[in-house]
Tab-separated table of C-alpha atoms and ligand atoms in Angstrom:
chain	number	residue	atom	x	y	z
Z	1	MET	CA	31.073	-14.392	18.628
Z	2	LYS	CA	29.202	-13.567	15.414
Z	3	LYS	CA	27.252	-10.290	15.544
Z	4	PRO	CA	23.520	-11.079	15.749
Z	5	LYS	CA	21.382	-10.058	12.798
Z	6	PHE	CA	18.777	-7.307	13.239
Z	7	TYR	CA	15.908	-9.804	13.441
Z	8	GLN	CA	17.743	-11.735	16.182
Z	9	LEU	CA	17.889	-8.699	18.493
Z	10	THR	CA	15.308	-7.861	21.144
Z	11	LYS	CA	12.845	-5.075	20.384
Z	12	ASP	CA	14.779	-2.643	22.603
Z	13	GLU	CA	18.054	-3.563	20.889
Z	14	ARG	CA	16.464	-3.010	17.468
Z	15	LEU	CA	15.245	0.414	18.532
Z	16	ALA	CA	18.707	1.247	19.919
Z	17	THR	CA	20.269	0.164	16.596
Z	18	LEU	CA	17.916	2.407	14.615
Z	19	VAL	CA	18.830	5.319	16.912
Z	20	GLU	CA	22.555	4.542	16.534
Z	21	GLN	CA	22.206	4.421	12.751
Z	22	GLY	CA	20.471	7.809	12.771
Z	23	HIS	CA	17.132	6.468	11.492
Z	24	LEU	CA	15.145	7.253	14.658
Z	25	SER	CA	15.478	9.979	17.281
Z	26	GLN	CA	15.794	8.840	20.912
Z	27	THR	CA	12.431	10.475	21.665
Z	28	ASP	CA	10.695	8.538	18.881
Z	29	ALA	CA	12.394	5.302	19.972
Z	30	ASP	CA	11.251	5.910	23.583
Z	31	CYS	CA	7.748	6.553	22.323
Z	32	LEU	CA	7.677	3.283	20.366
Z	33	ALA	CA	9.196	1.368	23.293
Z	34	ALA	CA	6.528	2.710	25.660
Z	35	ALA	CA	3.864	1.477	23.203
Z	36	GLU	CA	1.241	3.633	24.849
Z	37	PRO	CA	-2.300	3.347	23.558
Z	38	LEU	CA	-4.051	6.363	22.097
Z	39	SER	CA	-5.559	8.653	24.696
Z	40	ASP	CA	-9.319	8.238	25.152
Z	41	GLU	CA	-9.645	11.789	23.936
Z	42	ILE	CA	-8.080	10.931	20.564
Z	43	ALA	CA	-9.557	7.445	20.131
Z	44	GLY	CA	-13.010	8.446	21.317
Z	45	ASN	CA	-13.163	11.407	18.986
Z	46	MET	CA	-11.837	9.579	15.920
Z	47	ILE	CA	-14.720	7.112	15.579
Z	48	GLU	CA	-18.269	6.535	16.796
Z	49	ASN	CA	-19.007	4.104	19.638
Z	50	GLN	CA	-15.348	3.550	20.532
Z	51	ILE	CA	-14.987	0.736	23.075
Z	52	GLY	CA	-11.279	-0.053	22.997
Z	53	GLN	CA	-8.183	-0.247	20.829
Z	54	TYR	CA	-6.913	-2.929	18.490
Z	55	GLN	CA	-3.192	-3.641	18.364
Z	56	VAL	CA	-1.150	-4.650	15.329
Z	57	PRO	CA	2.640	-5.120	15.466
Z	58	LEU	CA	4.833	-2.476	13.839
Z	59	GLY	CA	8.034	-3.653	12.156
Z	60	VAL	CA	10.615	-2.258	9.788
Z	61	VAL	CA	11.977	-3.333	6.416
Z	62	GLN	CA	15.568	-2.225	6.291
Z	63	ASP	CA	17.463	-0.461	3.553
Z	64	LEU	CA	14.985	-0.526	0.690
Z	65	LEU	CA	16.792	1.126	-2.211
Z	66	VAL	CA	14.414	3.247	-4.303
Z	67	ASN	CA	15.635	5.774	-6.883
Z	68	GLN	CA	19.129	5.534	-5.368
Z	69	GLN	CA	17.858	6.463	-1.917
Z	70	VAL	CA	17.855	4.062	1.025
Z	71	TYR	CA	14.703	3.870	3.151
Z	72	GLN	CA	13.754	2.239	6.473
Z	73	VAL	CA	10.146	1.281	5.805
Z	74	PRO	CA	7.585	0.876	8.624
Z	75	PHE	CA	5.130	-2.038	8.217
Z	76	ALA	CA	1.999	-2.398	10.392
Z	77	ILE	CA	1.095	-6.051	9.863
Z	78	GLU	CA	-0.169	-9.129	11.675
Z	79	GLU	CA	0.968	-11.785	9.141
Z	80	PRO	CA	4.238	-13.379	10.366
Z	81	SER	CA	6.199	-13.819	7.114
Z	82	VAL	CA	5.575	-10.515	5.311
Z	83	ILE	CA	8.445	-8.430	6.729
Z	84	ALA	CA	10.968	-11.277	6.460
Z	85	ALA	CA	10.059	-11.731	2.776
Z	86	ALA	CA	10.224	-8.003	2.028
Z	87	ASN	CA	13.596	-7.696	3.777
Z	88	ASN	CA	14.936	-10.547	1.725
Z	89	ALA	CA	13.698	-9.009	-1.525
Z	90	ALA	CA	15.017	-5.573	-0.484
Z	91	LYS	CA	18.464	-7.102	0.052
Z	92	MET	CA	18.479	-8.840	-3.347
Z	93	ALA	CA	17.177	-5.767	-5.146
Z	94	ARG	CA	19.798	-3.604	-3.429
Z	95	ALA	CA	22.541	-5.876	-4.723
Z	96	ASN	CA	21.078	-5.316	-8.209
Z	97	GLY	CA	20.805	-1.513	-8.141
Z	98	GLY	CA	17.429	-1.211	-6.377
Z	99	PHE	CA	14.013	-0.071	-7.574
Z	100	VAL	CA	13.229	2.744	-9.978
Z	101	THR	CA	9.860	4.479	-9.848
Z	102	GLU	CA	7.898	7.042	-11.822
Z	103	GLN	CA	4.530	8.730	-11.469
Z	104	LEU	CA	3.247	10.721	-14.421
Z	105	THR	CA	0.227	12.367	-12.815
Z	106	ARG	CA	-1.061	12.763	-9.285
Z	107	LEU	CA	-4.691	13.816	-9.462
Z	108	MET	CA	-7.855	12.582	-7.782
Z	109	THR	CA	-11.089	12.123	-9.693
Z	110	GLY	CA	-14.627	12.940	-8.613
Z	111	GLU	CA	-17.927	12.043	-10.261
Z	112	VAL	CA	-21.079	14.125	-10.420
Z	113	VAL	CA	-23.992	12.208	-11.915
Z	114	LEU	CA	-27.403	13.539	-12.944
Z	115	GLU	CA	-30.348	11.806	-14.573
Z	116	LYS	CA	-33.849	12.688	-15.805
Z	117	LEU	CA	-32.461	15.617	-17.819
Z	118	VAL	CA	-34.811	16.815	-20.580
Z	119	ASP	CA	-32.063	17.170	-23.179
Z	120	LEU	CA	-28.861	15.250	-22.406
Z	121	VAL	CA	-26.968	16.603	-25.428
Z	122	ALA	CA	-27.811	20.219	-24.610
Z	123	ALA	CA	-26.916	19.612	-20.951
Z	124	LYS	CA	-23.525	18.236	-21.947
Z	125	ALA	CA	-22.921	21.229	-24.231
Z	126	TRP	CA	-23.826	23.614	-21.389
Z	127	ILE	CA	-21.137	22.037	-19.183
Z	128	SER	CA	-18.507	22.405	-21.909
Z	129	GLY	CA	-19.526	26.022	-22.555
Z	130	ASN	CA	-19.561	27.050	-18.895
Z	131	ASN	CA	-16.254	25.763	-17.603
Z	132	ASP	CA	-15.197	29.207	-16.310
Z	133	HIS	CA	-18.280	29.457	-14.110
Z	134	LEU	CA	-17.833	25.889	-12.807
Z	135	PHE	CA	-14.136	26.459	-12.066
Z	136	GLU	CA	-15.141	29.543	-10.065
Z	137	VAL	CA	-17.662	27.442	-8.100
Z	138	ALA	CA	-14.890	24.921	-7.336
Z	139	ARG	CA	-12.485	27.651	-6.195
Z	140	ALA	CA	-15.115	29.132	-3.883
Z	141	ALA	CA	-15.955	25.679	-2.465
Z	142	HIS	CA	-12.381	24.958	-1.354
Z	143	PRO	CA	-10.235	28.114	-1.456
Z	144	SER	CA	-7.475	26.691	0.769
Z	145	ILE	CA	-6.510	23.945	-1.708
Z	146	VAL	CA	-6.313	26.593	-4.450
Z	147	LYS	CA	-3.994	28.659	-2.202
Z	148	ARG	CA	-1.788	25.574	-1.931
Z	149	GLY	CA	-1.532	25.447	-5.713
Z	150	GLY	CA	-4.151	22.705	-6.243
Z	151	GLY	CA	-7.879	22.437	-6.896
Z	152	LEU	CA	-9.974	21.574	-9.927
Z	153	GLN	CA	-7.945	20.953	-13.112
Z	154	LYS	CA	-10.391	19.525	-15.632
Z	155	ILE	CA	-14.106	18.797	-16.167
Z	156	THR	CA	-15.128	16.090	-18.634
Z	157	PRO	CA	-18.874	15.600	-19.294
Z	158	THR	CA	-20.064	12.256	-20.731
Z	159	ILE	CA	-23.498	10.857	-21.577
Z	160	ILE	CA	-23.810	7.306	-20.327
Z	161	ASP	CA	-26.467	4.776	-21.416
Z	162	ASP	CA	-28.570	7.570	-22.957
Z	163	ARG	CA	-29.665	8.178	-19.393
Z	164	PHE	CA	-26.977	9.658	-17.164
Z	165	LEU	CA	-24.886	12.797	-17.491
Z	166	LYS	CA	-21.590	12.225	-15.749
Z	167	LEU	CA	-19.111	14.996	-14.981
Z	168	GLU	CA	-15.642	13.703	-14.281
Z	169	LEU	CA	-13.689	16.207	-12.195
Z	170	GLN	CA	-9.929	15.967	-12.025
Z	171	ILE	CA	-8.603	17.599	-8.883
Z	172	ASP	CA	-5.098	18.276	-7.616
Z	173	THR	CA	-5.212	17.615	-3.854
Z	174	LYS	CA	-1.491	18.351	-3.336
Z	175	GLU	CA	-0.141	16.481	-0.279
Z	176	ALA	CA	-3.526	15.068	0.825
Z	177	MET	CA	-5.188	11.858	-0.388
Z	178	GLY	CA	-8.037	14.258	-0.923
Z	179	ALA	CA	-11.308	12.373	-0.443
Z	180	ASN	CA	-12.897	15.182	1.544
Z	181	ILE	CA	-11.436	17.901	-0.665
Z	182	VAL	CA	-12.806	16.156	-3.780
Z	183	ASN	CA	-16.205	15.499	-2.210
Z	184	THR	CA	-16.563	19.146	-1.163
Z	185	ILE	CA	-15.778	20.364	-4.686
Z	186	CYS	CA	-18.013	17.704	-6.298
Z	187	GLU	CA	-20.999	18.677	-4.165
Z	188	ALA	CA	-20.601	22.379	-4.905
Z	189	ILE	CA	-20.396	21.737	-8.654
Z	190	ALA	CA	-23.315	19.303	-8.502
Z	191	HIS	CA	-25.583	21.932	-6.970
Z	192	ALA	CA	-24.492	24.606	-9.446
Z	193	VAL	CA	-25.119	22.252	-12.376
Z	194	GLN	CA	-28.476	21.053	-11.139
Z	195	GLU	CA	-29.622	24.598	-10.446
Z	196	GLN	CA	-28.976	25.399	-14.112
Z	197	LEU	CA	-29.975	22.145	-15.825
Z	198	GLY	CA	-32.675	20.666	-13.580
Z	199	GLY	CA	-32.968	16.894	-13.700
Z	200	THR	CA	-32.195	14.743	-10.676
Z	201	LEU	CA	-28.844	14.844	-8.941
Z	202	LEU	CA	-27.949	11.203	-8.278
Z	203	LEU	CA	-24.569	11.426	-6.606
Z	204	SER	CA	-21.454	13.507	-6.263
Z	205	VAL	CA	-18.424	11.803	-4.767
Z	206	LEU	CA	-14.824	10.870	-5.500
Z	207	THR	CA	-14.054	7.629	-7.267
Z	208	ASN	CA	-11.509	5.333	-5.654
Z	209	ALA	CA	-10.471	4.257	-9.136
Z	210	ALA	CA	-7.642	6.779	-8.887
Z	211	PHE	CA	-6.315	6.073	-12.368
Z	212	GLU	CA	-4.715	9.532	-12.551
Z	213	SER	CA	-2.449	8.632	-9.610
Z	214	VAL	CA	-0.744	5.608	-11.118
Z	215	VAL	CA	2.776	4.732	-10.012
Z	216	ILE	CA	5.194	2.463	-11.866
Z	217	ALA	CA	8.094	0.686	-10.167
Z	218	SER	CA	10.622	-1.606	-11.775
Z	219	VAL	CA	13.658	-3.648	-10.837
Z	220	THR	CA	16.265	-5.448	-12.932
Z	221	ILE	CA	17.897	-8.548	-11.476
Z	222	ASP	CA	20.941	-10.438	-12.637
Z	223	PRO	CA	19.658	-14.048	-12.624
Z	224	ALA	CA	22.987	-15.277	-11.248
Z	225	THR	CA	22.165	-13.498	-7.971
Z	226	LEU	CA	19.079	-15.732	-7.554
Z	227	THR	CA	21.048	-18.991	-7.419
Z	228	THR	CA	20.293	-21.230	-4.425
Z	229	ALA	CA	21.983	-24.372	-3.096
Z	230	THR	CA	19.779	-26.513	-5.333
Z	231	LEU	CA	18.688	-24.333	-8.254
Z	232	ALA	CA	20.446	-22.220	-10.886
Z	233	GLY	CA	19.444	-18.558	-10.877
Z	234	LYS	CA	18.462	-18.744	-14.547
Z	235	THR	CA	16.036	-21.596	-13.840
Z	236	ILE	CA	14.432	-19.621	-11.004
Z	237	ALA	CA	14.126	-16.530	-13.229
Z	238	GLU	CA	12.571	-18.575	-16.048
Z	239	LYS	CA	10.008	-20.065	-13.667
Z	240	MET	CA	9.228	-16.640	-12.173
Z	241	ILE	CA	8.484	-15.337	-15.675
Z	242	ALA	CA	6.318	-18.369	-16.427
Z	243	ALA	CA	4.432	-17.937	-13.140
Z	244	SER	CA	3.884	-14.268	-13.963
Z	245	ASP	CA	2.602	-15.229	-17.455
Z	246	PHE	CA	0.267	-17.781	-15.887
Z	247	ALA	CA	-1.273	-15.094	-13.650
Z	248	LYS	CA	-2.246	-13.189	-16.825
Z	249	VAL	CA	-4.415	-16.084	-18.013
Z	250	ASP	CA	-5.746	-17.449	-14.700
Z	251	VAL	CA	-7.859	-15.187	-12.501
Z	252	ALA	CA	-7.527	-17.577	-9.557
Z	253	ARG	CA	-3.777	-17.107	-9.652
Z	254	ALA	CA	-3.945	-13.358	-10.421
Z	255	ALA	CA	-5.944	-12.824	-7.209
Z	256	THR	CA	-3.265	-14.477	-5.082
Z	257	HIS	CA	-0.445	-12.844	-7.060
Z	258	ASN	CA	-2.024	-9.479	-6.213
Z	259	LYS	CA	-2.742	-10.454	-2.603
Z	260	GLY	CA	0.978	-11.046	-2.136
Z	261	ILE	CA	1.653	-7.564	-3.493
Z	262	MET	CA	-0.953	-6.041	-1.158
Z	263	ASN	CA	0.677	-7.758	1.856
Z	264	GLY	CA	3.403	-5.139	1.759
Z	265	ILE	CA	1.390	-2.277	0.336
Z	266	ASP	CA	-1.361	-2.422	2.960
Z	267	ALA	CA	1.238	-2.684	5.744
Z	268	VAL	CA	2.946	0.570	4.706
Z	269	VAL	CA	-0.349	2.284	3.876
Z	270	LEU	CA	-1.585	1.477	7.390
Z	271	ALA	CA	1.698	2.462	9.075
Z	272	THR	CA	1.601	5.836	7.313
Z	273	GLY	CA	-1.987	6.571	8.378
Z	274	ASN	CA	-3.465	6.182	4.915
Z	275	ASP	CA	-6.836	4.704	3.983
Z	276	TRP	CA	-6.130	1.072	3.025
Z	277	ARG	CA	-9.729	0.430	1.928
Z	278	ALA	CA	-9.371	3.230	-0.605
Z	279	ILE	CA	-6.068	1.805	-1.840
Z	280	GLU	CA	-7.500	-1.735	-2.067
Z	281	ALA	CA	-10.563	-0.536	-4.009
Z	282	GLY	CA	-8.392	1.469	-6.413
Z	283	VAL	CA	-5.843	-1.260	-6.972
Z	284	HIS	CA	-8.375	-3.988	-7.735
Z	285	SER	CA	-10.415	-1.767	-10.041
Z	286	TYR	CA	-7.154	-1.021	-11.882
Z	287	ALA	CA	-6.380	-4.743	-12.097
Z	288	ALA	CA	-9.768	-5.241	-13.774
Z	289	LYS	CA	-9.724	-2.118	-15.960
Z	290	LYS	CA	-9.484	-4.046	-19.230
Z	291	GLY	CA	-12.451	-6.262	-18.327
Z	292	ALA	CA	-10.483	-9.300	-17.160
Z	293	TYR	CA	-8.806	-9.238	-13.754
Z	294	GLN	CA	-5.043	-9.032	-14.295
Z	295	PRO	CA	-1.886	-9.245	-12.178
Z	296	LEU	CA	-0.545	-5.821	-11.164
Z	297	SER	CA	3.033	-6.829	-11.894
Z	298	SER	CA	4.814	-8.825	-14.546
Z	299	TRP	CA	8.269	-10.345	-15.038
Z	300	GLU	CA	10.192	-10.772	-18.283
Z	301	TRP	CA	13.652	-11.160	-19.802
Z	302	THR	CA	15.410	-8.027	-20.973
Z	303	THR	CA	17.324	-8.175	-24.264
Z	304	ASP	CA	20.517	-8.731	-22.274
Z	305	GLN	CA	19.045	-11.681	-20.356
Z	306	GLN	CA	18.328	-9.893	-17.095
Z	307	LEU	CA	15.149	-10.539	-15.126
Z	308	ARG	CA	12.980	-7.450	-15.128
Z	309	GLY	CA	9.966	-6.900	-12.876
Z	310	ARG	CA	7.478	-4.083	-13.288
Z	311	ILE	CA	4.447	-3.059	-11.262
Z	312	GLU	CA	1.834	-0.462	-12.173
Z	313	LEU	CA	-0.930	0.578	-9.800
Z	314	PRO	CA	-2.832	3.622	-8.497
Z	315	LEU	CA	-1.512	4.852	-5.135
Z	316	PRO	CA	-3.317	8.012	-4.023
Z	317	VAL	CA	-1.631	8.220	-0.623
Z	318	GLY	CA	-1.250	11.385	1.421
Z	319	MET	CA	1.231	12.962	3.799
Z	320	VAL	CA	-1.464	15.064	5.505
Z	321	GLY	CA	-5.184	14.827	6.160
Z	322	GLY	CA	-7.486	12.157	7.576
Z	323	SER	CA	-5.905	10.481	10.603
Z	324	ILE	CA	-2.323	11.242	9.536
Z	325	GLY	CA	-1.899	14.288	11.728
Z	326	ILE	CA	-3.758	12.727	14.637
Z	327	LEU	CA	-2.002	9.390	15.218
Z	328	PRO	CA	1.366	9.864	16.988
Z	329	THR	CA	2.832	6.599	15.592
Z	330	VAL	CA	2.119	7.768	12.046
Z	331	GLN	CA	4.226	10.874	12.690
Z	332	ILE	CA	7.072	8.672	13.977
Z	333	ASN	CA	6.760	6.417	10.931
Z	334	GLN	CA	6.960	9.379	8.561
Z	335	ARG	CA	10.149	10.470	10.336
Z	336	LEU	CA	11.589	6.921	10.182
Z	337	LEU	CA	10.891	6.828	6.441
Z	338	LYS	CA	12.389	10.315	6.012
Z	339	VAL	CA	9.876	10.864	3.257
Z	340	GLN	CA	9.343	14.405	1.988
Z	341	ASN	CA	6.130	14.260	-0.011
Z	342	ALA	CA	3.214	12.146	-1.190
Z	343	ARG	CA	4.793	11.321	-4.576
Z	344	GLU	CA	7.919	9.981	-2.888
Z	345	LEU	CA	5.777	7.933	-0.480
Z	346	ALA	CA	3.755	6.475	-3.376
Z	347	GLY	CA	6.999	5.459	-5.125
Z	348	ILE	CA	8.286	3.685	-2.011
Z	349	ILE	CA	4.973	1.848	-1.618
Z	350	ALA	CA	5.001	0.704	-5.260
Z	351	ALA	CA	8.564	-0.588	-4.756
Z	352	VAL	CA	7.425	-2.429	-1.623
Z	353	GLY	CA	4.650	-4.098	-3.648
Z	354	LEU	CA	7.117	-5.259	-6.283
Z	355	ALA	CA	9.576	-6.435	-3.602
Z	356	GLN	CA	6.844	-8.501	-1.969
Z	357	ASN	CA	5.867	-9.982	-5.329
Z	358	PHE	CA	9.502	-10.779	-6.096
Z	359	ALA	CA	9.916	-12.620	-2.783
Z	360	ALA	CA	6.658	-14.546	-3.171
Z	361	LEU	CA	7.324	-15.655	-6.778
Z	362	LYS	CA	10.907	-16.630	-6.011
Z	363	ALA	CA	9.816	-18.711	-3.016
Z	364	LEU	CA	6.932	-20.282	-4.958
Z	365	VAL	CA	9.051	-21.480	-7.873
Z	366	SER	CA	12.005	-22.641	-5.748
Z	367	ASP	CA	11.469	-23.856	-2.161
Z	368	GLY	CA	7.690	-23.493	-2.172
Z	369	ILE	CA	5.878	-20.941	-0.049
Z	370	GLN	CA	5.509	-23.083	3.070
Z	371	LYS	CA	9.173	-23.446	4.012
Z	372	GLY	CA	9.654	-19.802	4.952
Z	373	HIS	CA	6.064	-19.368	6.097
Z	374	MET	CA	5.898	-22.274	8.483
Z	375	ALA	CA	9.011	-21.341	10.459
Z	376	LEU	CA	7.270	-18.079	11.313
Z	377	GLN	CA	3.833	-19.659	11.534
Z	378	ALA	CA	5.231	-22.046	14.173
Z	379	LYS	CA	5.990	-19.031	16.357
Z	380	SER	CA	2.405	-17.785	16.082
Z	381	LEU	CA	1.082	-21.269	16.942
Z	382	ALA	CA	3.392	-21.501	19.965
Z	383	ILE	CA	2.308	-18.075	21.230
Z	384	ALA	CA	-1.357	-18.942	20.673
Z	385	ALA	CA	-0.817	-22.159	22.685
Z	386	GLY	CA	0.383	-19.991	25.582
Z	387	ALA	CA	4.185	-20.369	25.393
Z	388	THR	CA	6.186	-17.739	27.282
Z	389	GLU	CA	9.270	-16.044	25.799
Z	390	THR	CA	11.582	-18.587	27.511
Z	391	GLU	CA	9.437	-21.563	26.531
Z	392	LEU	CA	9.462	-20.393	22.885
Z	393	THR	CA	13.189	-21.157	22.468
Z	394	GLN	CA	12.610	-24.779	23.537
Z	395	LEU	CA	9.257	-25.266	21.874
Z	396	LEU	CA	10.034	-23.919	18.392
Z	397	PRO	CA	12.689	-26.499	17.365
Z	398	LEU	CA	10.361	-29.311	18.523
Z	399	LEU	CA	7.410	-27.823	16.697
Z	400	LEU	CA	9.341	-27.448	13.458
Z	401	LYS	CA	10.308	-31.127	13.570
Z	402	ALA	CA	6.710	-32.273	14.167
Z	403	THR	CA	4.844	-34.059	11.359
Z	404	HIS	CA	1.734	-31.909	11.779
Z	405	LEU	CA	2.347	-28.244	12.470
Z	406	ASN	CA	-0.920	-27.206	14.112
Z	407	THR	CA	-2.472	-25.904	17.328
Z	408	ALA	CA	-2.994	-29.386	18.772
Z	409	THR	CA	0.694	-30.256	18.296
Z	410	ALA	CA	1.808	-26.931	19.783
Z	411	THR	CA	-0.435	-27.423	22.838
Z	412	GLU	CA	0.686	-31.039	23.295
Z	413	LEU	CA	4.400	-30.232	22.985
Z	414	LEU	CA	4.071	-27.301	25.376
Z	415	ALA	CA	2.345	-29.553	27.927
Z	416	GLN	CA	5.180	-32.094	27.584
Z	417	LEU	CA	7.767	-29.352	28.142
Z	418	ARG	CA	5.977	-28.182	31.280
Z	419	ALA	CA	5.479	-31.689	32.681
P	1	LIG	P1	-8.782	16.063	4.951
P	1	LIG	O1	-10.239	16.235	4.892
P	1	LIG	O2	-8.155	15.980	6.303
P	1	LIG	O3	-8.144	17.222	4.068
P	1	LIG	C1	-6.793	17.446	4.035
P	1	LIG	C2	-6.482	18.709	4.758
P	1	LIG	O4	-5.084	18.775	4.970
P	1	LIG	C3	-6.877	19.914	3.911
P	1	LIG	O5	-8.118	20.388	4.296
P	1	LIG	C4	-5.763	20.905	4.217
P	1	LIG	O6	-6.188	21.884	5.082
P	1	LIG	C5	-4.719	20.118	4.986
P	1	LIG	N1	-3.429	20.317	4.359
P	1	LIG	C6	-2.324	20.793	4.986
P	1	LIG	N2	-1.280	20.822	4.165
P	1	LIG	C7	-1.720	20.391	2.963
P	1	LIG	C8	-1.086	20.186	1.708
P	1	LIG	N3	0.200	20.478	1.517
P	1	LIG	N4	-1.810	19.704	0.695
P	1	LIG	C9	-3.115	19.383	0.857
P	1	LIG	N5	-3.770	19.561	2.026
P	1	LIG	C10	-3.084	20.068	3.084
P	1	LIG	O7	-8.290	14.752	4.196
P	1	LIG	P2	-8.530	14.283	2.725
P	1	LIG	O8	-9.318	15.248	1.922
P	1	LIG	O9	-7.196	13.873	2.224
P	1	LIG	O10	-9.430	12.994	2.926
P	1	LIG	C11	-8.873	11.819	3.416
P	1	LIG	C12	-9.811	11.210	4.419
P	1	LIG	O11	-11.087	10.999	3.827
P	1	LIG	C13	-9.345	9.879	4.892
P	1	LIG	O12	-9.530	9.811	6.285
P	1	LIG	C14	-10.296	8.903	4.211
P	1	LIG	O13	-10.443	7.733	4.970
P	1	LIG	C15	-11.567	9.699	4.158
P	1	LIG	N6	-12.585	9.352	3.162
P	1	LIG	C16	-12.372	8.458	2.140
P	1	LIG	C17	-13.359	8.203	1.222
P	1	LIG	C18	-13.092	7.259	0.094
P	1	LIG	O14	-11.959	6.859	-0.106
P	1	LIG	N7	-14.091	6.853	-0.697
P	1	LIG	C19	-14.678	8.877	1.296
P	1	LIG	C20	-14.760	9.835	2.361
P	1	LIG	C21	-13.756	10.056	3.260
P	1	LIG	P3	-6.510	23.364	4.572
P	1	LIG	O15	-7.986	23.417	4.580
P	1	LIG	O16	-5.830	24.225	5.547
P	1	LIG	O17	-5.940	23.516	3.192
């Protein structure tokens, strides 16, 4: 008998396989299998007014090849087709040498804004002339990040609209995403500046436009490897490039192009305990940085007629801080990923985004998005209609043959099966 594929195994068999392959320890596998909720002590202390817990499935994308290293990537996601698509793209990319990533800088930025200053030009000059004092204020505000080799790196004062004085603070937050570290330093500098210059302190807070934490991932695909039963690989590649070009001139398409990318990115960001709202805000501000909202990735021919995809986006993710050290599943996910530091994690996440985009574009220009989606959507409909595990095996083939794949059909077919 043919060996079942990973996705055809039961959850316990999948966990056993990951243990066998050395990706998970038995203790971590047991912990995932037990699927215990957070203790009230943890959940109740993490947020205000806690009244329960909200479950999202955790899955894995296997063997994602990034910078010649193979990763098992945890995805926390409720949308049925995302992991299947990413797995498919991971497999194709692996056959083509995998993803390559780079990150030039990894800094967070904070803003301190004052208004109602008597002399904006003199105020700006004071900032530039008193950097040493302001750096000392920053060090005193957060000594532990300085001990770790990070802290304030640069202060840039700008006059905006002949009204505001903005100080842009670039801060190295090391292995943390750094929102709280940045905010602490911003507030200390804000008070020191206002004490000297007067005026009104408007705000001092990090910006989620983390444009100093941009990651680039790319992949090069031999078009022949894209060939399907009905379409030549070159035709698919040409259409993928055209679809990518179209997203550059049509905001309606760019939004969905980027949503497909975020399907994978948010799933890994969530699974690794990072702040997905921060990542979303940063990514979309980056997409709009030139004034018109743009796709985060693009596809083109190389000079030797290979299909090349490239994604560029800010990914200020952390390995420590926030809820990362508190949520037990996040610790397991970090161990499953075998990721050493925040830069490596950001590279993997960028590759995941490009993989997701690859899968979506390929499906769109060949079979259409619904073929793959609906097979998985049918499962969700059947479960929502109340089908048990045993009923699912009988119901799904019927549902997939039905003219209208919807809740009413699922309910009706289930009733017929039970009659
Ligand atoms: P923390 O406030 O938890 O700070 C990180 C802590 O991790 C540091 O204080 C540091 O402790 C510790 N740490 C241990 N090892 C390291 C290391 N190698 N490098 C750096 N720090 C280390 O988290 P963040 O500052 O990262 O803030 C993230 C949180 O802020 C998230 O929960 C996010 O949701 C939230 N947030 C987000 C905002 C936004 O995005 N706009 C706004 C406000 C909050 P030590 O003191 O010992 O050095």
